[in-house]
Tab-separated table of C-alpha atoms in Angstrom:
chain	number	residue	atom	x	y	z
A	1	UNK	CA	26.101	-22.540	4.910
A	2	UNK	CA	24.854	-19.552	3.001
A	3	UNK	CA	21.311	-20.724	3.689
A	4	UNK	CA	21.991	-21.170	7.083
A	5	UNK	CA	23.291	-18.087	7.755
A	6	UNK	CA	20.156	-16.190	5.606
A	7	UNK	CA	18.044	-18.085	7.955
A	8	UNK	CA	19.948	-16.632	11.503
A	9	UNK	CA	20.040	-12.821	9.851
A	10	UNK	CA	16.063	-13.019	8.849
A	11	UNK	CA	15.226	-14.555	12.050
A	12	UNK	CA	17.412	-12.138	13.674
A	13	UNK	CA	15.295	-9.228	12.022
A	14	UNK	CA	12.152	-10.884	12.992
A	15	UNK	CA	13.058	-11.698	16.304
A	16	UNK	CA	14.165	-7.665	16.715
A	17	UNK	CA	11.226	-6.371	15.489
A	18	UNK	CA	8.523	-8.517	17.146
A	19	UNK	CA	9.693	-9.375	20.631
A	20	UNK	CA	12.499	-6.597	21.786
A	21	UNK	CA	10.134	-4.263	19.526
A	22	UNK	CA	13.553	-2.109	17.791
A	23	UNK	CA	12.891	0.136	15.236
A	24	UNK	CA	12.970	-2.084	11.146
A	25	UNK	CA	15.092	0.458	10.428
A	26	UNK	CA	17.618	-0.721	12.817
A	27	UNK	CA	16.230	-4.598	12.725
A	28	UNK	CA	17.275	-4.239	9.033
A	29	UNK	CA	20.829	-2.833	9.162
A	30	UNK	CA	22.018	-5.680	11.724
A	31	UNK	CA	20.490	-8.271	9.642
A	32	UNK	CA	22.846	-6.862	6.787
A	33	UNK	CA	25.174	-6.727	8.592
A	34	UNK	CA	25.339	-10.303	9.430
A	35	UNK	CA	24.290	-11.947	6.693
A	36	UNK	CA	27.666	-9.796	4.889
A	37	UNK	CA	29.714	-10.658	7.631
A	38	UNK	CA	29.016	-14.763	7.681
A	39	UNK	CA	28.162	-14.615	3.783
A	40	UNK	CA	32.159	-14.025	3.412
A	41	UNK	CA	31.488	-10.381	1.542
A	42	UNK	CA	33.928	-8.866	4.170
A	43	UNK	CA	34.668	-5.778	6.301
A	44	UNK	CA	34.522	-3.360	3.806
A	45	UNK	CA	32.269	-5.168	1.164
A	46	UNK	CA	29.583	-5.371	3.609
A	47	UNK	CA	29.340	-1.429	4.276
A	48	UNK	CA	29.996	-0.882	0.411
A	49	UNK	CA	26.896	-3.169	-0.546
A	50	UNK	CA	24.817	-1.596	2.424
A	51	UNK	CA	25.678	2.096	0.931
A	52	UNK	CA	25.507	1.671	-2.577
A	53	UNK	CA	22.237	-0.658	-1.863
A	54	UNK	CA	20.879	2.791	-0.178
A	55	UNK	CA	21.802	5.047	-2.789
A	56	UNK	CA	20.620	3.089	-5.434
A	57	UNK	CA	17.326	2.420	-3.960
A	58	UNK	CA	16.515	6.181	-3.588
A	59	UNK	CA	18.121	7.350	-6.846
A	60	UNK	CA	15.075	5.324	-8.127
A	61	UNK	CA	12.477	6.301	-5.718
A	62	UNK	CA	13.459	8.608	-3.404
A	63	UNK	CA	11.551	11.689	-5.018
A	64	UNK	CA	8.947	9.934	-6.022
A	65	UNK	CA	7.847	9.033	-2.617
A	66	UNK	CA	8.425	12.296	-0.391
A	67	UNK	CA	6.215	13.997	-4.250
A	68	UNK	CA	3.635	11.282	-3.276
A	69	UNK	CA	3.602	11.444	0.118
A	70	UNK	CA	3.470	15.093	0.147
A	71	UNK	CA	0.645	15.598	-2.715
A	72	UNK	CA	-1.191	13.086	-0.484
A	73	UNK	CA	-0.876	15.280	2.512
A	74	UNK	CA	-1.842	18.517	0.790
A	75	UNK	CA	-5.165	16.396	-1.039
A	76	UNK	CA	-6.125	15.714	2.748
A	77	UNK	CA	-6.340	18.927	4.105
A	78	UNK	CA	-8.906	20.369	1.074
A	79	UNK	CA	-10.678	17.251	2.109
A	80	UNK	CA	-10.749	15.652	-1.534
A	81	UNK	CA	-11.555	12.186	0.198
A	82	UNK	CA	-14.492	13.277	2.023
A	83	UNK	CA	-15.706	14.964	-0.865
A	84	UNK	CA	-15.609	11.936	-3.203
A	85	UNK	CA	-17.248	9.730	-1.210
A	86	UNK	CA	-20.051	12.101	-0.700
A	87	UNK	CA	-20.229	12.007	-4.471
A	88	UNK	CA	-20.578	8.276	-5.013
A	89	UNK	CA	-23.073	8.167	-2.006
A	90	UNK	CA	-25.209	10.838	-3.586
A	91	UNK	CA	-24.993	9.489	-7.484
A	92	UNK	CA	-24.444	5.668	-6.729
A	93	UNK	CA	-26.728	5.305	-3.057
A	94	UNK	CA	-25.791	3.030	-0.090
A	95	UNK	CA	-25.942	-0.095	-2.157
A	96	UNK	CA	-23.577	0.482	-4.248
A	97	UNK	CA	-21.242	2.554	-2.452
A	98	UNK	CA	-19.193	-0.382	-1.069
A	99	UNK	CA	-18.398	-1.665	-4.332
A	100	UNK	CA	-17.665	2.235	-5.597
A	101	UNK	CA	-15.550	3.141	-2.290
A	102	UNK	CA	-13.327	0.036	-2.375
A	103	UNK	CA	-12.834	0.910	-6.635
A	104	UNK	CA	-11.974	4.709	-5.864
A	105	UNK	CA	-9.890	4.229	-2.905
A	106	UNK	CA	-7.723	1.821	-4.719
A	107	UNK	CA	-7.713	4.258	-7.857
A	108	UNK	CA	-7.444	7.479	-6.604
A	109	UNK	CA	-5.979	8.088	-3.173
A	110	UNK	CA	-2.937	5.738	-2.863
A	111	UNK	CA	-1.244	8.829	-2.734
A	112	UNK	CA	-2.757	9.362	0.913
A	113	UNK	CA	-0.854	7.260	3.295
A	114	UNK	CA	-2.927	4.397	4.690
A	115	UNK	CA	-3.726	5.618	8.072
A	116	UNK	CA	-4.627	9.011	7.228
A	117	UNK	CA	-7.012	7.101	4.457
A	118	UNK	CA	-8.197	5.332	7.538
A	119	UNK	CA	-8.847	8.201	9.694
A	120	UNK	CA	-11.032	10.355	6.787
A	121	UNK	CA	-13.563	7.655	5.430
A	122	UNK	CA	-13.686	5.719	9.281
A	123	UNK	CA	-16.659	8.405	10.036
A	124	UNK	CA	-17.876	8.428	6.441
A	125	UNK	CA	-18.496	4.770	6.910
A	126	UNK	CA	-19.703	4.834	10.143
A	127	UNK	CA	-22.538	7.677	9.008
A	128	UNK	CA	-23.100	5.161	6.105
A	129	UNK	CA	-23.309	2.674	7.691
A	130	UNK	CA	-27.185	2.112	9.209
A	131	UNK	CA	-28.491	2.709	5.787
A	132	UNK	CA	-27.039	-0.866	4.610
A	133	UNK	CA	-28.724	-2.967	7.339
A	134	UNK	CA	-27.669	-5.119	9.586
A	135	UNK	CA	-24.369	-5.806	7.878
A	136	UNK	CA	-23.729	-2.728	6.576
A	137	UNK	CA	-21.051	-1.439	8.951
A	138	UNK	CA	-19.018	-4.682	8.152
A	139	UNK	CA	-19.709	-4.274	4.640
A	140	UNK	CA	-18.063	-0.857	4.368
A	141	UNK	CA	-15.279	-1.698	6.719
A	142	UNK	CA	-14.124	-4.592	4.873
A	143	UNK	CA	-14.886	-2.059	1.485
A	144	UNK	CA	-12.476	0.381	3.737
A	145	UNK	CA	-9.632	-2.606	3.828
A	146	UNK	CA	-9.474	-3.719	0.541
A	147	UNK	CA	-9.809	-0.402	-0.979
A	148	UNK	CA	-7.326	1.372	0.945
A	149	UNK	CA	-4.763	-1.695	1.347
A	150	UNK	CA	-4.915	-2.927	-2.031
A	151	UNK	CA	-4.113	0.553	-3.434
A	152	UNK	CA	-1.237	0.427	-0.785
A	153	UNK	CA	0.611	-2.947	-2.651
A	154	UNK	CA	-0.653	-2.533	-6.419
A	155	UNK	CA	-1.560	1.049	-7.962
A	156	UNK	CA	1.354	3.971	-8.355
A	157	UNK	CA	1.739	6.032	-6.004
A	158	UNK	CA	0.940	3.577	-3.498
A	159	UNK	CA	4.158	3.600	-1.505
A	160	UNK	CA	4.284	-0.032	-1.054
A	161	UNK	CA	3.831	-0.221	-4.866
A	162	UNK	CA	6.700	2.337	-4.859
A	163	UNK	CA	9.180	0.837	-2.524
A	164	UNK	CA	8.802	-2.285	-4.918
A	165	UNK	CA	8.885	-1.499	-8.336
A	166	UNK	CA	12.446	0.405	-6.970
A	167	UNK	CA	13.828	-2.254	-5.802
A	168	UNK	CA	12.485	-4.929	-8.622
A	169	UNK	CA	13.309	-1.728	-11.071
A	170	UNK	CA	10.381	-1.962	-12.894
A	171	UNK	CA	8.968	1.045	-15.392
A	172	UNK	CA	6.672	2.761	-13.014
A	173	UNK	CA	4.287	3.102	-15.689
A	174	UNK	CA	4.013	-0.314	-16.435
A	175	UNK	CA	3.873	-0.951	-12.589
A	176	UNK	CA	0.710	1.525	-13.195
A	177	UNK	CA	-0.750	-0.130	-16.201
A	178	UNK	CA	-0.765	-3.492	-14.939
A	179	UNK	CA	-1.760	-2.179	-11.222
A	180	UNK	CA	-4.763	-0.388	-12.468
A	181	UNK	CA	-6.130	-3.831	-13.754
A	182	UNK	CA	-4.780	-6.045	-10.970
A	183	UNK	CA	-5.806	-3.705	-8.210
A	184	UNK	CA	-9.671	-2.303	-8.558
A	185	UNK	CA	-10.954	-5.859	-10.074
A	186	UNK	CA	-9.279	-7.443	-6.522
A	187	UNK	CA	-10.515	-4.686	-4.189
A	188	UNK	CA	-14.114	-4.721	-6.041
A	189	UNK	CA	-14.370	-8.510	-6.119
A	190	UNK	CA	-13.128	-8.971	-2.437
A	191	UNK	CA	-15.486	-6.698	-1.057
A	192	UNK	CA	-18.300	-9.032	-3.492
A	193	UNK	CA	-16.641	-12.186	-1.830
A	194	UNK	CA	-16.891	-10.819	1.853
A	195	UNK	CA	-20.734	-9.592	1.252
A	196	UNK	CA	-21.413	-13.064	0.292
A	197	UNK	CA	-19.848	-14.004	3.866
A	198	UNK	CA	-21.191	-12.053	5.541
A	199	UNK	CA	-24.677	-13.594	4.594
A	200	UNK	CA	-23.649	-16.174	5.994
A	201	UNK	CA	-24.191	-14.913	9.362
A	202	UNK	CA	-20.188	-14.359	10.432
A	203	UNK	CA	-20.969	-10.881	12.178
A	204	UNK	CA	-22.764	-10.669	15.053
A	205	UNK	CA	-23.365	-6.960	16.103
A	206	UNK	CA	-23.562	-7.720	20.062
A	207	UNK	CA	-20.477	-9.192	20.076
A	208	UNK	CA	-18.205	-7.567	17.044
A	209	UNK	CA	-19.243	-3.889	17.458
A	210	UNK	CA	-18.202	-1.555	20.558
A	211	UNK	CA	-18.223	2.177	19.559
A	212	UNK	CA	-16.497	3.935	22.522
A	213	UNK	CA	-18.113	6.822	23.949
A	214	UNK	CA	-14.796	9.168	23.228
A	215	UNK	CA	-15.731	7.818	19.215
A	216	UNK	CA	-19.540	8.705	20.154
A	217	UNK	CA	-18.679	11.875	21.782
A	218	UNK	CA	-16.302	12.832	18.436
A	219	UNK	CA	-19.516	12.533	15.960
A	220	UNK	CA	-21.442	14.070	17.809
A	221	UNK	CA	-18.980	17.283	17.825
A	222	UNK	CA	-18.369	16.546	14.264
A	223	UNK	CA	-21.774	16.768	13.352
A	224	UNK	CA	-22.212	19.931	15.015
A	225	UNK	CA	-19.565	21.347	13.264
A	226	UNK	CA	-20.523	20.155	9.982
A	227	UNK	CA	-21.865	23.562	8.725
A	228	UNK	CA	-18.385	25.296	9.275
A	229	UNK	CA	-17.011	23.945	6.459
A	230	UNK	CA	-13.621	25.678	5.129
A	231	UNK	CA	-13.254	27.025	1.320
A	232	UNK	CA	-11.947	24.467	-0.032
A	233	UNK	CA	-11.645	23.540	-4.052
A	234	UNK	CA	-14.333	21.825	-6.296
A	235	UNK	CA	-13.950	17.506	-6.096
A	236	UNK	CA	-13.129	17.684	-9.997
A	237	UNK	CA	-10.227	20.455	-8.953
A	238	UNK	CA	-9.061	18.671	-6.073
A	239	UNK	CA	-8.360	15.757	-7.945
A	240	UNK	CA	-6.146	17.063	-10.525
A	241	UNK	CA	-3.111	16.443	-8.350
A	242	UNK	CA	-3.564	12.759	-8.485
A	243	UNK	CA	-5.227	12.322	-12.450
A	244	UNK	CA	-2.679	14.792	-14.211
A	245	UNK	CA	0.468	12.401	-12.937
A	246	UNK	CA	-1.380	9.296	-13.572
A	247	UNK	CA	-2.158	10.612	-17.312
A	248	UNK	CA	1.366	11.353	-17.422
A	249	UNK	CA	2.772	8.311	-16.542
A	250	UNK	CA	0.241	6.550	-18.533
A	251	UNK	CA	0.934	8.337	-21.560
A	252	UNK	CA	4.951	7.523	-21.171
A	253	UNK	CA	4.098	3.939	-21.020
A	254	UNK	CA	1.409	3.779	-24.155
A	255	UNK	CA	4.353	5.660	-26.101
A	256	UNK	CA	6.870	3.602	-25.290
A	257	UNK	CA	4.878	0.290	-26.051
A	258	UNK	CA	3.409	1.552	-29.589
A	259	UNK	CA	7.181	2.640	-31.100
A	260	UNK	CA	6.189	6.464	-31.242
A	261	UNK	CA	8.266	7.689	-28.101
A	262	UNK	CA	10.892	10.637	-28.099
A	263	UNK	CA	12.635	12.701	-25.880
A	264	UNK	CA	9.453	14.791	-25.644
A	265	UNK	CA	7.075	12.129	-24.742
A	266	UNK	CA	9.582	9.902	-22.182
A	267	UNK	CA	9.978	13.675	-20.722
A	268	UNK	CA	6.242	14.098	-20.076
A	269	UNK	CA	5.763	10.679	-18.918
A	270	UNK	CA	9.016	10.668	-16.413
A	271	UNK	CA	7.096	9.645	-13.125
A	272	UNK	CA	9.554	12.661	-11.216
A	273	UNK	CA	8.182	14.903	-13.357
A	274	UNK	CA	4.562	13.796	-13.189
A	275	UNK	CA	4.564	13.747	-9.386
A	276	UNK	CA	6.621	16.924	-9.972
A	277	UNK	CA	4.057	18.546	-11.697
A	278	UNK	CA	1.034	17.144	-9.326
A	279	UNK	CA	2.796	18.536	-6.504
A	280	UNK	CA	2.888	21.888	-7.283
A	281	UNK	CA	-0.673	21.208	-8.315
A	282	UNK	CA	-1.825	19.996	-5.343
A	283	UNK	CA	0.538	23.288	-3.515
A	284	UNK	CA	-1.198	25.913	-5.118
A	285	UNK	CA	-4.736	24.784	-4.839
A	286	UNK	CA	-3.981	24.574	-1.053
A	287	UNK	CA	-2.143	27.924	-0.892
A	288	UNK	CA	-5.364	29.475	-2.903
A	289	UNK	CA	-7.711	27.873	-0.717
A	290	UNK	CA	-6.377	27.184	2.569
A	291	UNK	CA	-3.674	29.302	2.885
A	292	UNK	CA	-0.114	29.785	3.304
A	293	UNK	CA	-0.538	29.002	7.558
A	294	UNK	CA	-2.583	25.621	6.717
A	295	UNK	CA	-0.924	24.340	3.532
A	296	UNK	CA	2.600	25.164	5.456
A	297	UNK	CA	1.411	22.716	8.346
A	298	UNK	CA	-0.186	20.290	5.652
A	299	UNK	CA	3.566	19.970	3.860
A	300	UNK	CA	5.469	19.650	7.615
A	301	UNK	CA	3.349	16.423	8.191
A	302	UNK	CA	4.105	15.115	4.892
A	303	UNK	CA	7.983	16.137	5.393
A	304	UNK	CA	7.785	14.379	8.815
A	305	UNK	CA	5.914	10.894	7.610
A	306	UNK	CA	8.507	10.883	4.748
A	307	UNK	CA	11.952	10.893	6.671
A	308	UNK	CA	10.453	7.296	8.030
A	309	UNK	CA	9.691	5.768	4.514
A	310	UNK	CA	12.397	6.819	2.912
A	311	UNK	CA	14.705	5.105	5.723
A	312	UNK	CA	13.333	1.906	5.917
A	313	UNK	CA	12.598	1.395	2.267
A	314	UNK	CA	16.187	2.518	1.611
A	315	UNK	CA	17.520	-0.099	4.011
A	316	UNK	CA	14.813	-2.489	2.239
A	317	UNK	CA	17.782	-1.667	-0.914
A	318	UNK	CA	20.966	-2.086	1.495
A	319	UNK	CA	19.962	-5.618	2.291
A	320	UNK	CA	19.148	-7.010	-1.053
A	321	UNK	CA	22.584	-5.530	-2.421
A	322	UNK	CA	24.122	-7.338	0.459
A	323	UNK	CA	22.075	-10.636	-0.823
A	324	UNK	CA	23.516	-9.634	-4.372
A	325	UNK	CA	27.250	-9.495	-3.226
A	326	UNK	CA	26.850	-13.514	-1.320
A	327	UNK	CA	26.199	-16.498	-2.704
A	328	UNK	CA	22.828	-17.039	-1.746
A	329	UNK	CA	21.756	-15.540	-5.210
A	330	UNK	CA	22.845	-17.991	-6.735
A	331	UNK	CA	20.878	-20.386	-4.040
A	332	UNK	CA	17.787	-18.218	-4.601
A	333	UNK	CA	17.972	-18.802	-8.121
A	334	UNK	CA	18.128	-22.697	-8.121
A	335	UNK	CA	15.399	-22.564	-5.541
A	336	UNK	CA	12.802	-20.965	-7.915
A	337	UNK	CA	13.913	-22.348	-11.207
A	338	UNK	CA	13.690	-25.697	-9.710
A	339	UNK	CA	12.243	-28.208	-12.348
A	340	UNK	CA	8.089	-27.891	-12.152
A	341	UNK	CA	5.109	-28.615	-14.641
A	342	UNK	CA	4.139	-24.823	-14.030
A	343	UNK	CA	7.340	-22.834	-13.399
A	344	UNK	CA	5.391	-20.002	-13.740
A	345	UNK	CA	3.044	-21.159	-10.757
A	346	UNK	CA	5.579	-21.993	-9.052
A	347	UNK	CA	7.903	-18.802	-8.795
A	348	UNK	CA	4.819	-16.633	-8.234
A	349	UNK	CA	3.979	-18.347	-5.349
A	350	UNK	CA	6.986	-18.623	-3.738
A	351	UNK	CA	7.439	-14.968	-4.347
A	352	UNK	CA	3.866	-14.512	-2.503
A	353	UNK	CA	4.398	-16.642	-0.003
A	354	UNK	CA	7.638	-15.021	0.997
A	355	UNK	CA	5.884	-11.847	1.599
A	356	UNK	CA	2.910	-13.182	2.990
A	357	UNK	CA	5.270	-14.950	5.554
A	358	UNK	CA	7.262	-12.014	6.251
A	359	UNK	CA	3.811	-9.696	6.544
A	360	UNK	CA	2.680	-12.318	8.940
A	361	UNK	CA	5.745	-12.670	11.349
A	362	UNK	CA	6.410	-8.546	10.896
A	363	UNK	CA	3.165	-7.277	10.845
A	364	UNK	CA	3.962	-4.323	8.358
A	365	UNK	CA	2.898	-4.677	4.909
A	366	UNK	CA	6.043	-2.314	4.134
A	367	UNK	CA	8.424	-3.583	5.685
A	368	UNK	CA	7.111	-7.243	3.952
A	369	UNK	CA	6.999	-5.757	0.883
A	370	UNK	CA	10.826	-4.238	0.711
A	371	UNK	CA	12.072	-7.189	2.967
A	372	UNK	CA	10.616	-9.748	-0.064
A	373	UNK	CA	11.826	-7.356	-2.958
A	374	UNK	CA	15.225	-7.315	-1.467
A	375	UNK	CA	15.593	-11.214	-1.409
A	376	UNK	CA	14.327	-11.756	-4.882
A	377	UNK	CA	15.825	-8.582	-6.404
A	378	UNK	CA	19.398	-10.568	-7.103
A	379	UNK	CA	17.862	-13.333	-9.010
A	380	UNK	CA	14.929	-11.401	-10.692
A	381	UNK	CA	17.299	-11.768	-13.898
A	382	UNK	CA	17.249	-15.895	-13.710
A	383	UNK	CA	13.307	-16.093	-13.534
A	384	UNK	CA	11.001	-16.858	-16.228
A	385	UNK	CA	8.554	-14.629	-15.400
A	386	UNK	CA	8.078	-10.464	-15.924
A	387	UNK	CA	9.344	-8.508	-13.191
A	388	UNK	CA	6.281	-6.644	-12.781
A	389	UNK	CA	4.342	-9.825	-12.157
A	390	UNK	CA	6.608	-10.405	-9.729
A	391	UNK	CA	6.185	-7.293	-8.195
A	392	UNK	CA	2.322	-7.621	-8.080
A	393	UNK	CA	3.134	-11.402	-6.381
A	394	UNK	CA	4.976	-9.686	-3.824
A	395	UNK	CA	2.200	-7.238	-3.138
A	396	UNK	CA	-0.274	-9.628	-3.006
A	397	UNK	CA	1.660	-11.453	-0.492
A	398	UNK	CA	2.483	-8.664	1.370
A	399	UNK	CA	-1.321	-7.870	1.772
A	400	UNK	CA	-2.282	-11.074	3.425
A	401	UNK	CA	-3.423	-11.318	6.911
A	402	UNK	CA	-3.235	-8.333	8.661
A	403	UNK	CA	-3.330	-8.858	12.589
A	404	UNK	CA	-3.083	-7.756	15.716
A	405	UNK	CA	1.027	-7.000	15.673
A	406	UNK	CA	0.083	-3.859	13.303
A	407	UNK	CA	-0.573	-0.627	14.410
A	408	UNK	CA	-3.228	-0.476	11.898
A	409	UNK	CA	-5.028	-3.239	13.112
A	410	UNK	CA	-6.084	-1.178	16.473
A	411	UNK	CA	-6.751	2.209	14.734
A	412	UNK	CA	-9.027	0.365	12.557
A	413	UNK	CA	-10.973	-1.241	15.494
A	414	UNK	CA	-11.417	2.027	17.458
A	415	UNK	CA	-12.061	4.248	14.596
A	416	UNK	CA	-14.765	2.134	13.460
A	417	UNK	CA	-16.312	1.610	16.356
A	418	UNK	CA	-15.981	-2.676	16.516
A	419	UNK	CA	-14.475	-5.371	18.783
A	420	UNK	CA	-11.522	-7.185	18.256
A	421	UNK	CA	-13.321	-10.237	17.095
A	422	UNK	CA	-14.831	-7.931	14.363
A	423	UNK	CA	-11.597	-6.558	13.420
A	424	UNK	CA	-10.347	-9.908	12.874
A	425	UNK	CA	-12.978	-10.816	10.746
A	426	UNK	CA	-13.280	-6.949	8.438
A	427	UNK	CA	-9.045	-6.589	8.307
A	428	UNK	CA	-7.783	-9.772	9.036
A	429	UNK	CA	-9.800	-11.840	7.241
A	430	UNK	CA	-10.600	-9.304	4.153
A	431	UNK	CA	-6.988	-8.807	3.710
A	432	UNK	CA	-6.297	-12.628	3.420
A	433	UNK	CA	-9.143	-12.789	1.132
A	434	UNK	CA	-7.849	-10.149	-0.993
A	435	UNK	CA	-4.474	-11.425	-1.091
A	436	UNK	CA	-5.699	-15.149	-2.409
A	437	UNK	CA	-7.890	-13.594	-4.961
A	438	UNK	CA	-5.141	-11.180	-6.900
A	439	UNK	CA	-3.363	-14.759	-6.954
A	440	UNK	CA	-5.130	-16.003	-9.650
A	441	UNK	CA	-5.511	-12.823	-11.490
A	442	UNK	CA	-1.606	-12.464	-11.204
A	443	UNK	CA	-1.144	-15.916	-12.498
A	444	UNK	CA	-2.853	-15.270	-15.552
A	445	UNK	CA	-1.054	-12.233	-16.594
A	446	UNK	CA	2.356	-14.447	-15.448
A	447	UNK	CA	1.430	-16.345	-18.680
A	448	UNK	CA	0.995	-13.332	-20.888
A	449	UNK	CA	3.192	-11.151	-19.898
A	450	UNK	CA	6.563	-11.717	-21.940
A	451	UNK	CA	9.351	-12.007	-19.229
């Protein structure tokens, strides 16, 4: 009955979310709620789980996420994106830049949340764009999507990377060492894999690009004002904020794996500390070159985008400790150690296709992501495979398909200028593409990565 009643609280949340459009945040809490209710945990036990899953959930992420959130907020208004991509078009040319803006976005700017990413390099692409041919505004939108989505599910501090290496409770820097790998080669070899399509002849320009005058009318003003650029910090400067952590991080990790670590060295590499320390970074460039006024608003809209995150992933935690306290664990656990020639195969899969499901029925990549996490957090323990592969099967999942029922999906269309049919084929397709070609790569590290 346990399965049954899983079944009726995730189709509850689905049916919330999608059709009487309530907030996940809500969607989420009732869908505890049941599944505690009918699971047998009781009254009380139900609220307890839903709490302590909270709490525990943000003791291991909470500050990390409003530091991220807020360095990335800070790193957009000295315009470090624009300025990078300038850089690669200038060193690298058009041809390359796809290729080098998909690599960088995933790198660098998780950090920035995805639709602020998506509002900075839309008229960067756009300008781009002619220079490429007759594909080349495809080209760099589809570069846009993997970049800037794959950095979202695989590289610290991406906050869906984030939200699941919290609830999976995975080392952030190995979530970062392994993410590094996972995520450039699948944003760089997903943008090579939709160039080859789009030889093909896929786009058609008549019928998959629309620029709207309003986004005709906005370059033109933006071009005008070009010259009135603000003081704003050298690229190498303006990155700090985002390298120094990473270093950090990195450095905990490499100390911990080669025997030499010490109070010193797991203080350095403590990701609150290295988001710490990139924070107040990132503050006191802005305050030197902005300004108190600016960087002041800068931090409000990073205080105001974090209240959201920090909810929803936190209720991402409330329902997997209610999973934890029934006896579909237990359920869970038969499920994916069920007797295969490749049990390896087999649980990363099902951990993808969970998300990918979810992602596709939701249409959040975050709320897949945490909603995935949560179900396979109580029998992470029973599987034969690492955690953080896990992790990066769940983000890969999460990733796939992005359609019309996200937000996103619409901002990307206008801000680039193309029809639906062409977002469909540079988000929705590119983001399925991406999310069957980390598969493999995820696979092979499931083998030799000691669980």
């Amino acid at each position: 009955m346990i399965v049954l009643y899983a079944v009726i609280a995730i189709a509850a949340v689905l049916s919330l979310i999608i059709w009487l459009k309530v907030e996940p945040v809500i969607a989420l809490v009732v869908g505890s709620l049941f599944l505690g209710l009918a699971g047998g945990v009781g009254l009380t036990g139900t609220l307890d789980a839903i709490a302590v899953g909270f709490g525990d959930i943000m003791a291991e992420v909470g500050l990390l996420i409003g530091f991220g959130v807020l360095v990335g907020s800070l790193l957009y208004a000295m315009g470090a994106l624009q300025k990078l991509v300038a850089l690669l078009l200038r060193v690298l040319g058009t041809r390359r830049l796809p290729y080098a803006m998909s690599a960088a976005l995933t790198t660098l700017f998780p950090s920035i949340y995805v639709d602020v990413q998506l509002v900075l390099a839309s008229p960067l692409a756009r300008s781009a764009a002619p220079e490429l041919g007759r594909n080349g505004l495809p080209l760099l939108a589809g570069s846009l999507t993997s970049g800037i989505l794959v950095g979202y599910v695989f590289v610290i501090p991406g906050l869906g990377t984030l939200s699941i290496a919290g609830l999976l409770d995975i080392p952030l820097g190995t979530m970062l060492l392994f993410g590094l790998v996972v995520g450039p080669l699948t944003a760089v070899l997903t943008t090579y894999a939709f160039k080859l399509l789009l030889a093909t002849g896929i786009w058609n320009p008549e019928r998959d690009e629309d620029a709207s005058p309003a986004l005709l009318e906005a370059e033109r003003a933006a071009a005008e004002e070009e010259d009135a650029d603000l003081r704003t910090p050298p690229l190498g400067v303006s990155l700090l904020p985002i390298l120094v952590p990473l270093a950090m991080i990195a450095f905990g990790a490499i100390a911990d794996a080669a025997g030499f670590d010490s109070p010193a060295t797991r203080f350095v590499g403590n990701a609150v500390f290295a988001l710490f320390v990139g924070l107040l970074g990132a503050y006191l460039l802005a305050r030197r070159s902005l300004g108190r006024e600016r960087t002041d608003e800068a931090v409000g809209r990073g205080l105001s985008t974090t209240g959201q995150i920090l909810l929803i992933t936190g209720v991402g935690g409330s329902l997997g400790a209610v999973i934890g306290a029934t006896d579909l664990a237990d359920v869970l656990g038969d499920l994916f150690s069920a007797e295969s020639g490749a049990p390896v195969v087999v649980t990363i899969l099902l951990a993808w296709l969970i998300a990918a499901l979810l992602h596709f029925a939701i249409g959040s990549i975050s709320v897949a992501a945490i909603a995935a996490a949560g179900i396979i957090t109580p029998i992470l323990g029973t599987l034969d495979v690492a955690p953080v592969v896990v992790g990066l099967a769940i983000g890969a999942g999460a990733l796939f398909a992005l359609q019309v029922n996200s937000n996103f999906f619409w901002m990307f269309q206008s801000l680039l200028g193309i029809t639906t049919s062409g977002a469909l084929k540079a988000l929705t397709l590119v983001t399925a593409m991406a999310s069957v070609i980390a598969l493999p790569i995820i696979i092979v590290l499931g083998f030799l990565v000691p669980a």
